[in-house]
């Protein structure tokens, strides 16, 4: 695979996971690299290699990595940071496999459904946006110049996006066998906001726009959902409204698929998934409260997807009216927010009806 006009930079296969490891180390009582290496009984060069990514954590023996994580926890490391080591290693793998592909290996985006945490880690490396799960962390005092994010070099970012667009196009030519790879590659392509990339994205998304009009669950349903959401992110809201009306609302299988998608994406379904087929089975999450919290937070933080968040909250709450009782503080905050949205003239007729129903359920938990 050859991409013209893109200079090759140096790719470090474990940069993101190494950066997360550094944050975990800085949150402990030990603090320094030398002190941590001594505590873990490894060479200082080994620990430094893990943190810089020169020695990727993904290549460390499973028993050794488990020991490191357990010792970090015992030393006071932030458990939320330690939880991010897996998505960080996944993100490293996606980036490395895209920039430096192995013809004998299946691309990681074709072999598993990635999560929001993995997407946030990839975005961190591409544009420096700190993942929300790390927003609360603060580094300890450091000497000398230290990178503030595991961000790729400009040549490597160009290489990543160029190869990723080519990967998406190749997956599309593979038909149904390439659906998962195409959908996930296309989503990550949206992180490139350059004029040429935006033009390519709009063309690619509109080329699949016909999927949005399909009714209910099909093997292309997840692709249609991602396509509509990506167009909304680019400022074209109508495809998402069409998808909700035609491919989601009123169809039980599609409603279940949508909530299963959210549950996996937001982390309330923990089991890894190899493909999108899990979405069409009965509601898979065992943590509906976590799903409720994730949707409520998204409604407030991601206005581009407001209509989808509203519909999803409505679908969850009309069948689980007890959920506001599980988190009354969140329910009260959400009730205030929904009241404000109902006063907004820009919401669609469907969203207004569903918001009214959501607001009614939220206020009902007080009685």
mmCIF file of C-alpha atoms in Angstrom:
data_model
loop_
_atom_site.group_PDB
_atom_site.id
_atom_site.type_symbol
_atom_site.label_atom_id
_atom_site.label_comp_id
_atom_site.label_asym_id
_atom_site.label_seq_id
_atom_site.Cartn_x
_atom_site.Cartn_y
_atom_site.Cartn_z
ATOM 1 C CA UNK A 1 0.000 0.000 0.000
ATOM 2 C CA UNK A 2 1.588 3.286 -1.084
ATOM 3 C CA UNK A 3 0.340 6.749 -0.231
ATOM 4 C CA UNK A 4 1.937 9.505 -2.253
ATOM 5 C CA UNK A 5 2.975 12.833 -0.832
ATOM 6 C CA UNK A 6 3.168 11.741 2.815
ATOM 7 C CA UNK A 7 6.522 11.731 4.574
ATOM 8 C CA UNK A 8 7.224 8.827 6.908
ATOM 9 C CA UNK A 9 8.010 9.688 10.520
ATOM 10 C CA UNK A 10 9.190 7.457 13.353
ATOM 11 C CA UNK A 11 6.372 5.384 14.818
ATOM 12 C CA UNK A 12 6.632 4.198 18.408
ATOM 13 C CA UNK A 13 4.297 1.274 18.879
ATOM 14 C CA UNK A 14 3.557 1.799 22.583
ATOM 15 C CA UNK A 15 3.419 5.568 23.006
ATOM 16 C CA UNK A 16 -0.152 5.931 24.264
ATOM 17 C CA UNK A 17 -0.029 3.069 26.757
ATOM 18 C CA UNK A 18 3.359 4.315 27.934
ATOM 19 C CA UNK A 19 1.916 7.749 28.566
ATOM 20 C CA UNK A 20 -0.937 6.266 30.599
ATOM 21 C CA UNK A 21 1.618 4.236 32.564
ATOM 22 C CA UNK A 22 3.500 7.454 33.316
ATOM 23 C CA UNK A 23 0.333 9.111 34.628
ATOM 24 C CA UNK A 24 -0.347 6.040 36.779
ATOM 25 C CA UNK A 25 3.192 6.120 38.146
ATOM 26 C CA UNK A 26 2.923 9.842 38.956
ATOM 27 C CA UNK A 27 -0.277 9.185 40.921
ATOM 28 C CA UNK A 28 1.522 6.803 43.309
ATOM 29 C CA UNK A 29 3.477 7.421 46.475
ATOM 30 C CA UNK A 30 6.709 6.540 44.646
ATOM 31 C CA UNK A 31 6.520 9.120 41.875
ATOM 32 C CA UNK A 32 9.916 8.897 40.154
ATOM 33 C CA UNK A 33 10.947 6.534 37.379
ATOM 34 C CA UNK A 34 14.031 5.424 39.298
ATOM 35 C CA UNK A 35 12.027 4.744 42.439
ATOM 36 C CA UNK A 36 9.374 2.835 40.500
ATOM 37 C CA UNK A 37 11.945 0.730 38.646
ATOM 38 C CA UNK A 38 13.530 -0.217 41.965
ATOM 39 C CA UNK A 39 10.134 -1.015 43.501
ATOM 40 C CA UNK A 40 9.163 -3.159 40.514
ATOM 41 C CA UNK A 41 12.627 -4.775 40.449
ATOM 42 C CA UNK A 42 13.272 -3.926 36.810
ATOM 43 C CA UNK A 43 16.084 -1.985 35.171
ATOM 44 C CA UNK A 44 15.552 1.766 34.943
ATOM 45 C CA UNK A 45 16.027 1.483 31.160
ATOM 46 C CA UNK A 46 13.211 -1.074 31.025
ATOM 47 C CA UNK A 47 10.784 1.161 32.913
ATOM 48 C CA UNK A 48 11.746 4.171 30.798
ATOM 49 C CA UNK A 49 11.244 2.062 27.657
ATOM 50 C CA UNK A 50 7.726 1.184 28.803
ATOM 51 C CA UNK A 51 6.841 4.800 29.459
ATOM 52 C CA UNK A 52 8.254 6.113 26.182
ATOM 53 C CA UNK A 53 6.748 3.295 24.145
ATOM 54 C CA UNK A 54 10.097 2.079 22.857
ATOM 55 C CA UNK A 55 9.296 -1.166 24.658
ATOM 56 C CA UNK A 56 5.520 -1.476 24.142
ATOM 57 C CA UNK A 57 3.529 -2.719 27.117
ATOM 58 C CA UNK A 58 1.565 -4.905 24.712
ATOM 59 C CA UNK A 59 4.762 -6.942 24.209
ATOM 60 C CA UNK A 60 5.296 -7.510 27.931
ATOM 61 C CA UNK A 61 4.507 -10.988 29.260
ATOM 62 C CA UNK A 62 0.964 -11.190 30.637
ATOM 63 C CA UNK A 63 2.143 -12.196 34.103
ATOM 64 C CA UNK A 64 4.623 -9.327 34.280
ATOM 65 C CA UNK A 65 2.045 -6.788 33.162
ATOM 66 C CA UNK A 66 -0.481 -8.103 35.692
ATOM 67 C CA UNK A 67 2.153 -7.780 38.440
ATOM 68 C CA UNK A 68 2.934 -4.191 37.422
ATOM 69 C CA UNK A 69 -0.743 -3.216 37.474
ATOM 70 C CA UNK A 70 -1.366 -4.827 40.870
ATOM 71 C CA UNK A 71 1.728 -3.218 42.402
ATOM 72 C CA UNK A 72 0.789 0.190 41.014
ATOM 73 C CA UNK A 73 -2.648 -0.160 42.586
ATOM 74 C CA UNK A 74 -1.096 -1.143 45.930
ATOM 75 C CA UNK A 75 1.168 1.913 45.729
ATOM 76 C CA UNK A 76 -1.852 4.206 45.395
ATOM 77 C CA UNK A 77 -2.174 4.566 41.631
ATOM 78 C CA UNK A 78 -5.489 5.959 40.411
ATOM 79 C CA UNK A 79 -7.598 2.874 39.506
ATOM 80 C CA UNK A 80 -9.420 4.841 36.796
ATOM 81 C CA UNK A 81 -6.066 5.482 35.107
ATOM 82 C CA UNK A 82 -5.063 1.816 35.375
ATOM 83 C CA UNK A 83 -8.360 0.860 33.712
ATOM 84 C CA UNK A 84 -7.256 2.856 30.675
ATOM 85 C CA UNK A 85 -4.168 0.769 29.987
ATOM 86 C CA UNK A 86 -6.150 -1.734 27.899
ATOM 87 C CA UNK A 87 -7.844 0.858 25.615
ATOM 88 C CA UNK A 88 -4.485 2.647 25.383
ATOM 89 C CA UNK A 89 -2.804 -0.540 24.146
ATOM 90 C CA UNK A 90 -5.699 -1.055 21.730
ATOM 91 C CA UNK A 91 -5.239 2.487 20.421
ATOM 92 C CA UNK A 92 -1.508 1.927 19.950
ATOM 93 C CA UNK A 93 -2.288 -1.206 17.979
ATOM 94 C CA UNK A 94 -4.769 0.581 15.697
ATOM 95 C CA UNK A 95 -2.338 3.390 14.938
ATOM 96 C CA UNK A 96 0.635 1.102 14.386
ATOM 97 C CA UNK A 97 -1.326 -1.305 12.180
ATOM 98 C CA UNK A 98 -2.549 1.615 10.067
ATOM 99 C CA UNK A 99 0.781 3.369 9.598
ATOM 100 C CA UNK A 100 2.921 0.240 9.349
ATOM 101 C CA UNK A 101 0.544 -2.519 8.159
ATOM 102 C CA UNK A 102 1.424 -6.193 8.068
ATOM 103 C CA UNK A 103 -0.024 -7.827 4.970
ATOM 104 C CA UNK A 104 -0.436 -11.104 6.873
ATOM 105 C CA UNK A 105 -2.452 -9.630 9.752
ATOM 106 C CA UNK A 106 -6.093 -8.582 9.870
ATOM 107 C CA UNK A 107 -6.450 -4.884 10.646
ATOM 108 C CA UNK A 108 -7.530 -4.510 14.305
ATOM 109 C CA UNK A 109 -10.525 -2.403 13.264
ATOM 110 C CA UNK A 110 -11.769 -5.432 11.316
ATOM 111 C CA UNK A 111 -11.489 -7.884 14.202
ATOM 112 C CA UNK A 112 -13.197 -6.179 17.149
ATOM 113 C CA UNK A 113 -15.663 -3.385 17.926
ATOM 114 C CA UNK A 114 -13.770 -0.538 19.526
ATOM 115 C CA UNK A 115 -15.111 1.452 22.471
ATOM 116 C CA UNK A 116 -15.374 5.119 23.346
ATOM 117 C CA UNK A 117 -12.295 4.844 25.594
ATOM 118 C CA UNK A 118 -10.233 3.497 22.694
ATOM 119 C CA UNK A 119 -11.534 6.237 20.390
ATOM 120 C CA UNK A 120 -10.633 8.868 22.986
ATOM 121 C CA UNK A 121 -7.113 7.437 23.252
ATOM 122 C CA UNK A 122 -6.673 7.582 19.484
ATOM 123 C CA UNK A 123 -7.979 11.158 19.391
ATOM 124 C CA UNK A 124 -5.488 12.043 22.139
ATOM 125 C CA UNK A 125 -2.624 10.899 19.933
ATOM 126 C CA UNK A 126 -4.003 12.617 16.847
ATOM 127 C CA UNK A 127 -5.032 16.039 18.129
ATOM 128 C CA UNK A 128 -3.958 16.237 21.773
ATOM 129 C CA UNK A 129 -7.503 16.220 23.194
ATOM 130 C CA UNK A 130 -7.244 14.863 26.734
ATOM 131 C CA UNK A 131 -9.648 11.929 27.250
ATOM 132 C CA UNK A 132 -12.453 12.875 29.677
ATOM 133 C CA UNK A 133 -11.444 9.932 31.861
ATOM 134 C CA UNK A 134 -8.048 11.614 32.409
ATOM 135 C CA UNK A 135 -9.260 15.186 32.783
ATOM 136 C CA UNK A 136 -9.087 14.940 36.578
ATOM 137 C CA UNK A 137 -5.431 13.885 36.646
ATOM 138 C CA UNK A 138 -2.551 16.261 37.140
ATOM 139 C CA UNK A 139 1.116 15.523 36.724
ATOM 140 C CA UNK A 140 3.628 15.909 39.515
ATOM 141 C CA UNK A 141 6.502 18.335 39.218
ATOM 142 C CA UNK A 142 8.876 17.385 36.414
ATOM 143 C CA UNK A 143 12.294 18.584 35.384
ATOM 144 C CA UNK A 144 13.075 19.507 31.814
ATOM 145 C CA UNK A 145 10.828 19.425 28.773
ATOM 146 C CA UNK A 146 8.216 16.670 28.989
ATOM 147 C CA UNK A 147 5.497 15.949 26.445
ATOM 148 C CA UNK A 148 1.994 16.856 27.635
ATOM 149 C CA UNK A 149 0.277 14.323 25.375
ATOM 150 C CA UNK A 150 1.273 11.190 23.420
ATOM 151 C CA UNK A 151 0.667 13.078 20.202
ATOM 152 C CA UNK A 152 1.914 11.771 16.860
ATOM 153 C CA UNK A 153 4.358 13.778 14.796
ATOM 154 C CA UNK A 154 2.914 15.777 11.903
ATOM 155 C CA UNK A 155 4.308 13.319 9.309
ATOM 156 C CA UNK A 156 2.867 10.343 11.196
ATOM 157 C CA UNK A 157 -0.547 11.996 11.553
ATOM 158 C CA UNK A 158 -0.588 12.625 7.818
ATOM 159 C CA UNK A 159 0.457 9.041 7.215
ATOM 160 C CA UNK A 160 -2.209 7.695 9.563
ATOM 161 C CA UNK A 161 -5.088 9.556 7.950
ATOM 162 C CA UNK A 162 -3.924 8.884 4.406
ATOM 163 C CA UNK A 163 -3.639 5.153 5.019
ATOM 164 C CA UNK A 164 -6.884 5.096 6.993
ATOM 165 C CA UNK A 165 -8.830 6.628 4.106
ATOM 166 C CA UNK A 166 -7.340 4.040 1.776
ATOM 167 C CA UNK A 167 -8.230 1.314 4.283
ATOM 168 C CA UNK A 168 -11.853 2.508 4.366
ATOM 169 C CA UNK A 169 -12.078 2.494 0.583
ATOM 170 C CA UNK A 170 -10.611 -1.028 0.386
ATOM 171 C CA UNK A 171 -13.048 -2.251 3.037
ATOM 172 C CA UNK A 172 -15.973 -0.806 1.105
ATOM 173 C CA UNK A 173 -14.934 -2.762 -1.981
ATOM 174 C CA UNK A 174 -14.982 -5.954 0.115
ATOM 175 C CA UNK A 175 -18.770 -5.746 0.517
ATOM 176 C CA UNK A 176 -20.407 -7.187 3.630
ATOM 177 C CA UNK A 177 -17.110 -8.727 4.745
ATOM 178 C CA UNK A 178 -15.661 -5.236 5.117
ATOM 179 C CA UNK A 179 -18.557 -3.569 6.925
ATOM 180 C CA UNK A 180 -16.984 -3.416 10.389
ATOM 181 C CA UNK A 181 -13.618 -2.197 9.118
ATOM 182 C CA UNK A 182 -15.266 0.385 6.865
ATOM 183 C CA UNK A 183 -17.551 1.741 9.580
ATOM 184 C CA UNK A 184 -14.832 2.092 12.188
ATOM 185 C CA UNK A 185 -12.181 3.439 9.815
ATOM 186 C CA UNK A 186 -14.624 6.019 8.493
ATOM 187 C CA UNK A 187 -15.415 7.165 12.024
ATOM 188 C CA UNK A 188 -11.743 7.704 12.846
ATOM 189 C CA UNK A 189 -11.204 9.531 9.548
ATOM 190 C CA UNK A 190 -13.497 12.253 10.898
ATOM 191 C CA UNK A 191 -10.773 13.306 13.329
ATOM 192 C CA UNK A 192 -8.929 14.862 10.383
ATOM 193 C CA UNK A 193 -10.524 18.274 9.883
ATOM 194 C CA UNK A 194 -8.356 19.532 7.029
ATOM 195 C CA UNK A 195 -10.226 20.828 3.936
ATOM 196 C CA UNK A 196 -9.191 17.906 1.726
ATOM 197 C CA UNK A 197 -10.084 15.365 4.411
ATOM 198 C CA UNK A 198 -13.452 16.981 5.081
ATOM 199 C CA UNK A 199 -14.265 16.919 1.368
ATOM 200 C CA UNK A 200 -13.350 13.214 1.221
ATOM 201 C CA UNK A 201 -15.478 12.480 4.298
ATOM 202 C CA UNK A 202 -18.550 14.244 2.909
ATOM 203 C CA UNK A 203 -18.216 12.383 -0.397
ATOM 204 C CA UNK A 204 -17.742 9.016 1.349
ATOM 205 C CA UNK A 205 -20.625 9.548 3.757
ATOM 206 C CA UNK A 206 -23.079 10.722 1.134
ATOM 207 C CA UNK A 207 -22.143 7.718 -0.972
ATOM 208 C CA UNK A 208 -23.653 5.522 1.775
ATOM 209 C CA UNK A 209 -26.538 7.834 2.609
ATOM 210 C CA UNK A 210 -29.083 5.484 1.007
ATOM 211 C CA UNK A 211 -28.574 3.049 3.902
ATOM 212 C CA UNK A 212 -30.233 5.509 6.260
ATOM 213 C CA UNK A 213 -33.640 4.955 4.663
ATOM 214 C CA UNK A 214 -33.648 1.204 5.422
ATOM 215 C CA UNK A 215 -36.205 0.122 8.013
ATOM 216 C CA UNK A 216 -35.138 -1.782 11.102
ATOM 217 C CA UNK A 217 -32.155 -4.065 11.650
ATOM 218 C CA UNK A 218 -30.067 -5.247 8.702
ATOM 219 C CA UNK A 219 -26.348 -6.161 8.540
ATOM 220 C CA UNK A 220 -25.839 -2.562 7.370
ATOM 221 C CA UNK A 221 -27.716 -1.016 10.301
ATOM 222 C CA UNK A 222 -24.637 -0.059 12.343
ATOM 223 C CA UNK A 223 -23.019 1.452 9.243
ATOM 224 C CA UNK A 224 -26.158 3.509 8.598
ATOM 225 C CA UNK A 225 -26.158 4.722 12.203
ATOM 226 C CA UNK A 226 -22.485 5.694 12.076
ATOM 227 C CA UNK A 227 -22.977 7.400 8.706
ATOM 228 C CA UNK A 228 -25.880 9.495 9.983
ATOM 229 C CA UNK A 229 -23.988 10.411 13.158
ATOM 230 C CA UNK A 230 -20.857 11.398 11.217
ATOM 231 C CA UNK A 231 -22.874 13.646 8.897
ATOM 232 C CA UNK A 232 -24.422 15.292 11.968
ATOM 233 C CA UNK A 233 -20.929 15.895 13.334
ATOM 234 C CA UNK A 234 -20.066 17.620 10.047
ATOM 235 C CA UNK A 235 -23.122 19.875 10.400
ATOM 236 C CA UNK A 236 -25.717 18.005 8.302
ATOM 237 C CA UNK A 237 -28.412 17.118 10.815
ATOM 238 C CA UNK A 238 -31.122 15.804 8.472
ATOM 239 C CA UNK A 239 -29.662 12.310 7.833
ATOM 240 C CA UNK A 240 -29.690 11.609 11.568
ATOM 241 C CA UNK A 241 -33.321 12.708 11.828
ATOM 242 C CA UNK A 242 -34.144 10.465 8.853
ATOM 243 C CA UNK A 243 -32.322 7.532 10.415
ATOM 244 C CA UNK A 244 -34.221 7.891 13.701
ATOM 245 C CA UNK A 245 -37.553 8.089 11.853
ATOM 246 C CA UNK A 246 -36.941 5.268 9.350
ATOM 247 C CA UNK A 247 -34.240 3.017 10.752
ATOM 248 C CA UNK A 248 -34.925 3.166 14.458
ATOM 249 C CA UNK A 249 -38.232 4.460 15.828
ATOM 250 C CA UNK A 250 -41.000 1.911 16.159
ATOM 251 C CA UNK A 251 -38.892 -1.147 15.313
ATOM 252 C CA UNK A 252 -38.157 -3.284 18.362
ATOM 253 C CA UNK A 253 -35.071 -4.957 16.904
ATOM 254 C CA UNK A 254 -33.570 -1.607 15.908
ATOM 255 C CA UNK A 255 -34.376 -0.036 19.300
ATOM 256 C CA UNK A 256 -32.626 -2.923 21.065
ATOM 257 C CA UNK A 257 -29.661 -2.650 18.680
ATOM 258 C CA UNK A 258 -29.358 1.063 19.404
ATOM 259 C CA UNK A 259 -29.330 0.599 23.186
ATOM 260 C CA UNK A 260 -26.875 -2.306 22.874
ATOM 261 C CA UNK A 261 -24.623 -0.100 20.744
ATOM 262 C CA UNK A 262 -24.706 2.634 23.363
ATOM 263 C CA UNK A 263 -24.179 0.164 26.222
ATOM 264 C CA UNK A 264 -21.024 -1.193 24.598
ATOM 265 C CA UNK A 265 -19.727 2.211 23.530
ATOM 266 C CA UNK A 266 -20.287 3.768 26.963
ATOM 267 C CA UNK A 267 -18.875 0.815 28.910
ATOM 268 C CA UNK A 268 -21.988 -0.601 30.552
ATOM 269 C CA UNK A 269 -21.477 -3.785 28.521
ATOM 270 C CA UNK A 270 -18.035 -5.043 29.434
ATOM 271 C CA UNK A 271 -17.568 -8.098 27.236
ATOM 272 C CA UNK A 272 -15.447 -7.436 24.103
ATOM 273 C CA UNK A 273 -17.243 -7.984 20.799
ATOM 274 C CA UNK A 274 -15.734 -9.313 17.578
ATOM 275 C CA UNK A 275 -18.416 -7.846 15.299
ATOM 276 C CA UNK A 276 -21.664 -5.867 15.284
ATOM 277 C CA UNK A 277 -23.897 -8.937 15.580
ATOM 278 C CA UNK A 278 -24.238 -8.555 19.359
ATOM 279 C CA UNK A 279 -26.438 -5.491 18.833
ATOM 280 C CA UNK A 280 -29.406 -7.442 17.525
ATOM 281 C CA UNK A 281 -29.760 -9.787 20.491
ATOM 282 C CA UNK A 282 -31.737 -8.917 23.640
ATOM 283 C CA UNK A 283 -30.507 -5.971 25.705
ATOM 284 C CA UNK A 284 -27.009 -7.055 26.697
ATOM 285 C CA UNK A 285 -26.103 -4.579 29.429
ATOM 286 C CA UNK A 286 -26.173 -5.661 33.057
ATOM 287 C CA UNK A 287 -25.545 -2.062 34.144
ATOM 288 C CA UNK A 288 -28.538 0.016 32.982
ATOM 289 C CA UNK A 289 -27.742 2.720 35.544
ATOM 290 C CA UNK A 290 -24.341 3.241 33.936
ATOM 291 C CA UNK A 291 -26.018 3.416 30.539
ATOM 292 C CA UNK A 292 -28.488 5.991 31.882
ATOM 293 C CA UNK A 293 -25.639 8.103 33.257
ATOM 294 C CA UNK A 294 -23.700 7.885 29.997
ATOM 295 C CA UNK A 295 -26.669 8.957 27.876
ATOM 296 C CA UNK A 296 -27.535 11.795 30.270
ATOM 297 C CA UNK A 297 -23.963 13.085 30.150
ATOM 298 C CA UNK A 298 -23.824 12.793 26.367
ATOM 299 C CA UNK A 299 -27.051 14.754 25.954
ATOM 300 C CA UNK A 300 -25.408 17.674 27.725
ATOM 301 C CA UNK A 301 -21.934 17.394 26.188
ATOM 302 C CA UNK A 302 -22.572 16.439 22.541
ATOM 303 C CA UNK A 303 -25.199 18.747 20.997
ATOM 304 C CA UNK A 304 -24.487 17.491 17.461
ATOM 305 C CA UNK A 305 -26.076 14.158 18.408
ATOM 306 C CA UNK A 306 -28.865 15.637 20.516
ATOM 307 C CA UNK A 307 -31.701 13.944 18.610
ATOM 308 C CA UNK A 308 -30.118 10.503 18.949
ATOM 309 C CA UNK A 309 -29.411 10.997 22.647
ATOM 310 C CA UNK A 310 -32.973 12.178 23.254
ATOM 311 C CA UNK A 311 -34.489 9.209 21.452
ATOM 312 C CA UNK A 312 -32.166 6.754 23.213
ATOM 313 C CA UNK A 313 -32.943 8.185 26.669
ATOM 314 C CA UNK A 314 -36.644 8.050 25.859
ATOM 315 C CA UNK A 315 -36.390 4.385 24.758
ATOM 316 C CA UNK A 316 -34.452 3.475 27.911
ATOM 317 C CA UNK A 317 -36.670 5.336 30.382
ATOM 318 C CA UNK A 318 -40.077 4.324 29.086
ATOM 319 C CA UNK A 319 -39.183 0.689 29.786
ATOM 320 C CA UNK A 320 -37.084 1.370 32.920
ATOM 321 C CA UNK A 321 -38.954 4.084 34.773
ATOM 322 C CA UNK A 322 -37.138 3.225 38.001
ATOM 323 C CA UNK A 323 -33.749 4.448 36.700
ATOM 324 C CA UNK A 324 -34.073 8.047 38.027
ATOM 325 C CA UNK A 325 -34.476 6.578 41.526
ATOM 326 C CA UNK A 326 -31.025 4.999 41.196
ATOM 327 C CA UNK A 327 -29.375 8.426 40.841
ATOM 328 C CA UNK A 328 -31.713 11.195 42.062
ATOM 329 C CA UNK A 329 -29.051 13.908 41.806
ATOM 330 C CA UNK A 330 -28.421 13.124 38.138
ATOM 331 C CA UNK A 331 -32.166 12.884 37.513
ATOM 332 C CA UNK A 332 -32.694 16.365 38.955
ATOM 333 C CA UNK A 333 -29.882 17.843 36.845
ATOM 334 C CA UNK A 334 -31.212 16.133 33.751
ATOM 335 C CA UNK A 335 -34.737 17.370 34.448
ATOM 336 C CA UNK A 336 -33.442 20.951 34.521
ATOM 337 C CA UNK A 337 -31.564 20.386 31.260
ATOM 338 C CA UNK A 338 -34.539 18.818 29.488
ATOM 339 C CA UNK A 339 -36.727 21.737 30.572
ATOM 340 C CA UNK A 340 -34.244 24.131 28.952
ATOM 341 C CA UNK A 341 -34.162 22.072 25.776
ATOM 342 C CA UNK A 342 -37.966 22.108 25.588
ATOM 343 C CA UNK A 343 -37.784 25.906 25.520
ATOM 344 C CA UNK A 344 -35.350 25.743 22.596
ATOM 345 C CA UNK A 345 -36.903 26.421 19.196
ATOM 346 C CA UNK A 346 -34.363 24.359 17.259
ATOM 347 C CA UNK A 347 -35.372 20.871 18.387
ATOM 348 C CA UNK A 348 -37.290 18.584 16.031
ATOM 349 C CA UNK A 349 -40.970 17.678 16.598
ATOM 350 C CA UNK A 350 -40.019 14.099 17.483
ATOM 351 C CA UNK A 351 -37.335 15.224 19.934
ATOM 352 C CA UNK A 352 -39.827 17.609 21.554
ATOM 353 C CA UNK A 353 -42.364 14.803 22.094
ATOM 354 C CA UNK A 354 -39.754 12.436 23.448
ATOM 355 C CA UNK A 355 -38.152 15.083 25.644
ATOM 356 C CA UNK A 356 -41.549 15.805 27.171
ATOM 357 C CA UNK A 357 -41.936 12.113 28.015
ATOM 358 C CA UNK A 358 -38.409 11.964 29.455
ATOM 359 C CA UNK A 359 -39.041 15.078 31.521
ATOM 360 C CA UNK A 360 -42.262 13.555 32.876
ATOM 361 C CA UNK A 361 -40.458 10.378 33.982
ATOM 362 C CA UNK A 362 -37.637 12.390 35.587
ATOM 363 C CA UNK A 363 -40.007 14.578 37.558
ATOM 364 C CA UNK A 364 -42.053 11.541 38.543
ATOM 365 C CA UNK A 365 -39.268 10.099 40.670
ATOM 366 C CA UNK A 366 -39.932 12.831 43.235
ATOM 367 C CA UNK A 367 -43.423 11.571 43.968
#
